[in-house]
PDB file of C-alpha atoms in Angstrom:
ATOM      1  CA  ASP F 225     111.860 106.933  57.446  1.00  0.00           C
ATOM      2  CA  ILE F 226     115.625 107.303  57.645  1.00  0.00           C
ATOM      3  CA  HIS F 227     116.848 110.708  58.768  1.00  0.00           C
ATOM      4  CA  PRO F 228     120.330 112.238  58.474  1.00  0.00           C
ATOM      5  CA  ASP F 229     122.203 112.848  61.707  1.00  0.00           C
ATOM      6  CA  THR F 230     122.172 116.628  62.143  1.00  0.00           C
ATOM      7  CA  SER F 231     124.646 116.632  65.006  1.00  0.00           C
ATOM      8  CA  THR F 232     127.827 118.675  64.682  1.00  0.00           C
ATOM      9  CA  ASP F 233     130.314 116.802  62.493  1.00  0.00           C
ATOM     10  CA  PRO F 234     134.047 117.596  62.917  1.00  0.00           C
ATOM     11  CA  HIS F 235     134.587 116.470  59.305  1.00  0.00           C
ATOM     12  CA  PRO F 236     132.192 118.550  57.159  1.00  0.00           C
ATOM     13  CA  ASN F 237     133.166 116.814  53.907  1.00  0.00           C
ATOM     14  CA  THR F 238     132.035 113.363  55.113  1.00  0.00           C
ATOM     15  CA  PRO F 239     128.584 112.232  54.033  1.00  0.00           C
ATOM     16  CA  PRO F 240     125.960 112.423  56.811  1.00  0.00           C
ATOM     17  CA  VAL F 241     125.446 109.347  59.015  1.00  0.00           C
ATOM     18  CA  LEU F 242     121.961 107.919  58.711  1.00  0.00           C
ATOM     19  CA  GLN F 243     120.085 106.863  61.874  1.00  0.00           C
ATOM     20  CA  GLU F 244     117.329 104.301  61.707  1.00  0.00           C
ATOM     21  CA  PRO F 245     114.236 105.044  63.759  1.00  0.00           C
ATOM     22  CA  SER F 246     113.824 102.812  66.794  1.00  0.00           C
ATOM     23  CA  VAL F 247     112.093  99.544  66.001  1.00  0.00           C
ATOM     24  CA  PRO F 248     109.111  98.878  68.255  1.00  0.00           C
ATOM     25  CA  GLN F 249     109.565  95.962  70.633  1.00  0.00           C
ATOM     26  CA  LEU F 250     106.897  93.479  71.703  1.00  0.00           C
ATOM     27  CA  ASP F 251     106.048  95.224  75.010  1.00  0.00           C
ATOM     28  CA  ASP F 252     106.418  98.834  73.803  1.00  0.00           C
ATOM     29  CA  ILE F 253     103.574 101.218  74.515  1.00  0.00           C
ATOM     30  CA  LYS F 254     102.437 104.168  72.444  1.00  0.00           C
ATOM     31  CA  ARG F 255     100.461 106.837  74.267  1.00  0.00           C
ATOM     32  CA  GLU F 256      98.338 109.296  72.301  1.00  0.00           C
ATOM     33  CA  PHE F 257      96.882 112.182  74.259  1.00  0.00           C
ATOM     34  CA  HIS F 258      93.732 114.156  73.622  1.00  0.00           C
ATOM     35  CA  PRO F 259      94.369 116.718  70.830  1.00  0.00           C
ATOM     36  CA  SER F 260      93.502 119.708  73.026  1.00  0.00           C
ATOM     37  CA  SER F 261      96.178 118.696  75.546  1.00  0.00           C
ATOM     38  CA  GLY F 262      98.851 119.812  73.068  1.00  0.00           C
ATOM     39  CA  ARG F 263     100.993 116.817  74.018  1.00  0.00           C
ATOM     40  CA  GLU F 264     102.907 114.824  71.433  1.00  0.00           C
ATOM     41  CA  PRO F 265     102.533 111.026  71.308  1.00  0.00           C
ATOM     42  CA  ILE F 266     105.043 109.095  73.414  1.00  0.00           C
ATOM     43  CA  GLU F 267     106.521 105.703  72.576  1.00  0.00           C
ATOM     44  CA  GLN F 268     108.220 103.904  75.454  1.00  0.00           C
ATOM     45  CA  SER F 269     109.063 100.469  76.725  1.00  0.00           C
ATOM     46  CA  LEU F 270     106.748  98.791  79.208  1.00  0.00           C
ATOM     47  CA  TYR F 271     109.409  99.295  81.891  1.00  0.00           C
ATOM     48  CA  GLU F 272     109.644 103.054  81.183  1.00  0.00           C
ATOM     49  CA  TYR F 273     105.851 103.311  81.110  1.00  0.00           C
ATOM     50  CA  CYS F 274     105.507 101.607  84.499  1.00  0.00           C
ATOM     51  CA  LEU F 275     108.146 103.897  86.006  1.00  0.00           C
ATOM     52  CA  SER F 276     106.350 106.964  84.655  1.00  0.00           C
ATOM     53  CA  GLN F 277     103.026 105.996  86.213  1.00  0.00           C
ATOM     54  CA  MET F 278     104.089 106.241  89.861  1.00  0.00           C
ATOM     55  CA  PRO F 279     106.398 109.124  90.665  1.00  0.00           C
ATOM     56  CA  PRO F 280     107.794 108.890  94.212  1.00  0.00           C
ATOM     57  CA  ASP F 281     105.886 111.955  95.415  1.00  0.00           C
ATOM     58  CA  ARG F 282     102.567 110.269  94.533  1.00  0.00           C
ATOM     59  CA  ARG F 283     103.179 107.014  96.387  1.00  0.00           C
ATOM     60  CA  PRO F 284     100.662 106.439  99.159  1.00  0.00           C
ATOM     61  CA  PRO F 285     101.784 107.332 102.643  1.00  0.00           C
ATOM     62  CA  THR F 286     102.158 104.453 105.040  1.00  0.00           C
ATOM     63  CA  ASP F 287      99.155 104.325 107.333  1.00  0.00           C
ATOM     64  CA  SER F 288     100.415 104.051 110.899  1.00  0.00           C
ATOM     65  CA  GLU F 289      96.959 102.910 112.087  1.00  0.00           C
ATOM     66  CA  PRO F 290      95.443 100.762 109.321  1.00  0.00           C
ATOM     67  CA  TRP F 291      93.032  99.093 111.745  1.00  0.00           C
ATOM     68  CA  THR F 292      90.837 102.175 112.271  1.00  0.00           C
ATOM     69  CA  PRO F 293      87.855 102.644 112.864  1.00  0.00           C
ATOM     70  CA  PHE F 294      88.451  99.982 115.521  1.00  0.00           C
ATOM     71  CA  ARG F 295      89.668 101.664 118.692  1.00  0.00           C
ATOM     72  CA  SER F 296      92.865  99.611 118.763  1.00  0.00           C
ATOM     73  CA  ARG F 297      94.775  97.144 116.647  1.00  0.00           C
ATOM     74  CA  LEU F 298      94.022  94.435 119.204  1.00  0.00           C
ATOM     75  CA  ASP F 299      90.269  95.133 118.866  1.00  0.00           C
ATOM     76  CA  PHE F 300      90.615  94.675 115.105  1.00  0.00           C
ATOM     77  CA  GLU F 301      92.639  91.452 115.394  1.00  0.00           C
ATOM     78  CA  VAL F 302      90.168  89.892 117.836  1.00  0.00           C
ATOM     79  CA  SER F 303      87.217  90.999 115.660  1.00  0.00           C
ATOM     80  CA  GLU F 304      88.908  89.529 112.609  1.00  0.00           C
ATOM     81  CA  PHE F 305      89.447  86.272 114.502  1.00  0.00           C
ATOM     82  CA  ALA F 306      85.773  86.203 115.548  1.00  0.00           C
ATOM     83  CA  GLU F 307      84.691  86.781 111.936  1.00  0.00           C
ATOM     84  CA  ASP F 308      87.119  84.235 110.456  1.00  0.00           C
ATOM     85  CA  THR F 309      86.031  81.536 112.908  1.00  0.00           C
ATOM     86  CA  MET F 310      82.322  82.468 112.639  1.00  0.00           C
ATOM     87  CA  LEU F 311      81.870  82.771 116.396  1.00  0.00           C
ATOM     88  CA  ASN F 312      78.319  83.332 117.641  1.00  0.00           C
ATOM     89  CA  HIS F 313      77.418  85.952 120.271  1.00  0.00           C
ATOM     90  CA  GLY F 314      77.876  83.493 123.145  1.00  0.00           C
ATOM     91  CA  GLN F 315      81.314  82.488 121.865  1.00  0.00           C
ATOM     92  CA  ILE F 316      82.303  86.128 121.389  1.00  0.00           C
ATOM     93  CA  ASN F 317      81.226  86.889 124.985  1.00  0.00           C
ATOM     94  CA  THR F 318      83.436  84.019 126.181  1.00  0.00           C
ATOM     95  CA  LEU F 319      86.350  85.196 124.033  1.00  0.00           C
ATOM     96  CA  ILE F 320      86.034  88.736 125.359  1.00  0.00           C
ATOM     97  CA  ARG F 321      85.909  87.515 128.986  1.00  0.00           C
ATOM     98  CA  LEU F 322      89.028  85.367 128.428  1.00  0.00           C
ATOM     99  CA  ILE F 323      90.973  88.186 126.770  1.00  0.00           C
ATOM    100  CA  ARG F 324      89.967  90.734 129.396  1.00  0.00           C
ATOM    101  CA  ARG F 325      90.995  88.309 132.154  1.00  0.00           C
ATOM    102  CA  CYS F 326      94.453  87.506 130.767  1.00  0.00           C
ATOM    103  CA  ALA F 327      95.385  90.693 128.931  1.00  0.00           C
ATOM    104  CA  ALA F 328      98.543  92.299 130.233  1.00  0.00           C
ATOM    105  CA  ASN F 329      97.390  95.740 129.125  1.00  0.00           C
ATOM    106  CA  ILE F 330      93.633  95.893 129.455  1.00  0.00           C
ATOM    107  CA  ASP F 331      93.491  99.435 127.983  1.00  0.00           C
ATOM    108  CA  ASP F 332      94.356  98.134 124.508  1.00  0.00           C
ATOM    109  CA  PHE F 333      91.251  95.939 124.362  1.00  0.00           C
ATOM    110  CA  THR F 334      88.123  98.094 124.650  1.00  0.00           C
ATOM    111  CA  PHE F 335      85.274  95.722 123.765  1.00  0.00           C
ATOM    112  CA  GLN F 336      82.911  94.802 126.590  1.00  0.00           C
ATOM    113  CA  LYS F 337      80.276  92.877 124.590  1.00  0.00           C
ATOM    114  CA  PRO F 338      79.584  91.639 121.034  1.00  0.00           C
ATOM    115  CA  ALA F 339      77.628  94.828 120.269  1.00  0.00           C
ATOM    116  CA  ASP F 340      80.858  96.841 120.724  1.00  0.00           C
ATOM    117  CA  MET F 341      82.564  94.666 118.107  1.00  0.00           C
ATOM    118  CA  GLN F 342      79.543  94.868 115.793  1.00  0.00           C
ATOM    119  CA  LYS F 343      79.472  98.650 116.138  1.00  0.00           C
ATOM    120  CA  SER F 344      83.097  98.815 114.947  1.00  0.00           C
ATOM    121  CA  TRP F 345      82.330  96.506 111.991  1.00  0.00           C
ATOM    122  CA  ASP F 346      79.309  98.676 111.137  1.00  0.00           C
ATOM    123  CA  LEU F 347      81.454 101.818 111.234  1.00  0.00           C
ATOM    124  CA  ALA F 348      84.040 100.139 108.999  1.00  0.00           C
ATOM    125  CA  SER F 349      81.385  98.984 106.508  1.00  0.00           C
ATOM    126  CA  GLU F 350      80.149 102.566 106.097  1.00  0.00           C
ATOM    127  CA  LYS F 351      83.501 103.425 104.538  1.00  0.00           C
ATOM    128  CA  CYS F 352      82.763 101.101 101.588  1.00  0.00           C
ATOM    129  CA  THR F 353      79.990 100.993  99.027  1.00  0.00           C
ATOM    130  CA  GLU F 354      77.520  98.496 100.373  1.00  0.00           C
ATOM    131  CA  PHE F 355      76.501  95.356  98.523  1.00  0.00           C
ATOM    132  CA  GLN F 356      73.037  95.147  96.992  1.00  0.00           C
ATOM    133  CA  LYS F 357      71.034  92.026  96.234  1.00  0.00           C
ATOM    134  CA  PHE F 358      70.115  91.346  92.608  1.00  0.00           C
ATOM    135  CA  ASP F 359      68.051  88.491  91.213  1.00  0.00           C
ATOM    136  CA  VAL F 360      69.609  86.898  88.136  1.00  0.00           C
ATOM    137  CA  HIS F 361      67.180  85.042  85.871  1.00  0.00           C
ATOM    138  CA  VAL F 362      68.743  82.247  83.818  1.00  0.00           C
ATOM    139  CA  PRO F 363      66.863  80.015  81.367  1.00  0.00           C
ATOM    140  CA  TYR F 364      67.738  76.358  81.953  1.00  0.00           C
ATOM    141  CA  LYS F 365      66.042  73.303  80.394  1.00  0.00           C
ATOM    142  CA  SER F 366      62.825  75.137  79.420  1.00  0.00           C
ATOM    143  CA  LYS F 367      62.623  76.658  82.887  1.00  0.00           C
ATOM    144  CA  GLU F 368      63.812  79.931  84.345  1.00  0.00           C
ATOM    145  CA  GLU F 369      66.111  79.635  87.356  1.00  0.00           C
ATOM    146  CA  VAL F 370      66.526  82.607  89.687  1.00  0.00           C
ATOM    147  CA  PHE F 371      69.775  83.144  91.559  1.00  0.00           C
ATOM    148  CA  GLU F 372      70.528  85.710  94.234  1.00  0.00           C
ATOM    149  CA  MET F 373      73.607  87.777  93.491  1.00  0.00           C
ATOM    150  CA  TYR F 374      75.210  90.382  95.715  1.00  0.00           C
ATOM    151  CA  ALA F 375      77.311  93.115  94.128  1.00  0.00           C
ATOM    152  CA  ARG F 376      78.350  96.690  94.629  1.00  0.00           C
ATOM    153  CA  PRO F 377      76.727  99.172  92.236  1.00  0.00           C
ATOM    154  CA  LEU F 378      79.642 100.029  89.946  1.00  0.00           C
ATOM    155  CA  TRP F 379      78.866 103.738  89.524  1.00  0.00           C
ATOM    156  CA  LYS F 380      78.443 104.364  93.274  1.00  0.00           C
ATOM    157  CA  TRP F 381      81.614 102.413  94.042  1.00  0.00           C
ATOM    158  CA  THR F 382      83.538 104.412  91.410  1.00  0.00           C
ATOM    159  CA  LEU F 383      82.300 107.702  92.888  1.00  0.00           C
ATOM    160  CA  ASP F 384      83.367 106.545  96.364  1.00  0.00           C
ATOM    161  CA  LEU F 385      86.848 105.744  95.038  1.00  0.00           C
ATOM    162  CA  VAL F 386      87.380 109.078  93.275  1.00  0.00           C
ATOM    163  CA  LYS F 387      86.147 111.000  96.333  1.00  0.00           C
ATOM    164  CA  ASP F 388      88.649 109.231  98.596  1.00  0.00           C
ATOM    165  CA  PRO F 389      91.496 111.720  99.230  1.00  0.00           C
ATOM    166  CA  HIS F 390      93.936 108.839  99.757  1.00  0.00           C
ATOM    167  CA  LEU F 391      93.209 107.417  96.289  1.00  0.00           C
ATOM    168  CA  ALA F 392      92.507 110.522  94.165  1.00  0.00           C
ATOM    169  CA  ASN F 393      96.166 111.058  93.201  1.00  0.00           C
ATOM    170  CA  PHE F 394      96.368 107.572  91.695  1.00  0.00           C
ATOM    171  CA  PHE F 395      93.760 108.203  89.020  1.00  0.00           C
ATOM    172  CA  VAL F 396      94.995 109.413  85.635  1.00  0.00           C
ATOM    173  CA  TRP F 397      92.736 112.296  84.676  1.00  0.00           C
ATOM    174  CA  ASP F 398      94.393 113.133  81.327  1.00  0.00           C
ATOM    175  CA  ALA F 399      92.644 111.505  78.390  1.00  0.00           C
ATOM    176  CA  GLU F 400      95.082 109.237  76.597  1.00  0.00           C
ATOM    177  CA  LYS F 401      95.053 106.230  74.335  1.00  0.00           C
ATOM    178  CA  VAL F 402      97.409 103.441  75.444  1.00  0.00           C
ATOM    179  CA  TYR F 403      98.253 100.577  73.106  1.00  0.00           C
TER     180      TYR F 403
END
């Protein structure tokens, strides 16, 4: 459709200027909202769409203590090291003795034994949906093979995410069709 320009014209006897509607570009997005929302469809570039999705007031606050529930950042870093290097309980005991002996500020490192570290990992794991074991049966060469698979139940994980007060503002709750 070509529509006449209805803006105020200083020369009323001139024929109206015709404006062509914008031509969609490759990365343009059209958003259609649920009819009961009363919102008109929006067409915008990918760049405009991305800007509209994260207003500054909804950006996540910076967590000044991202290592919690460990009692200190040092506890977390040492625990992470022990996990990454797959240390056994004897090795963790040795590591803890070495750190406690040479630490300049002993108050920042609170672990006394591997159980203290494990307790912190257990507390941290409770904040996430736990993995469950599933057996996957696959037919192969006239025989059924069974494989163990570990996964988080999708529905429980989704409920955990939407209940998290730090994440709730990032979900779009308005029904819309994006294409």
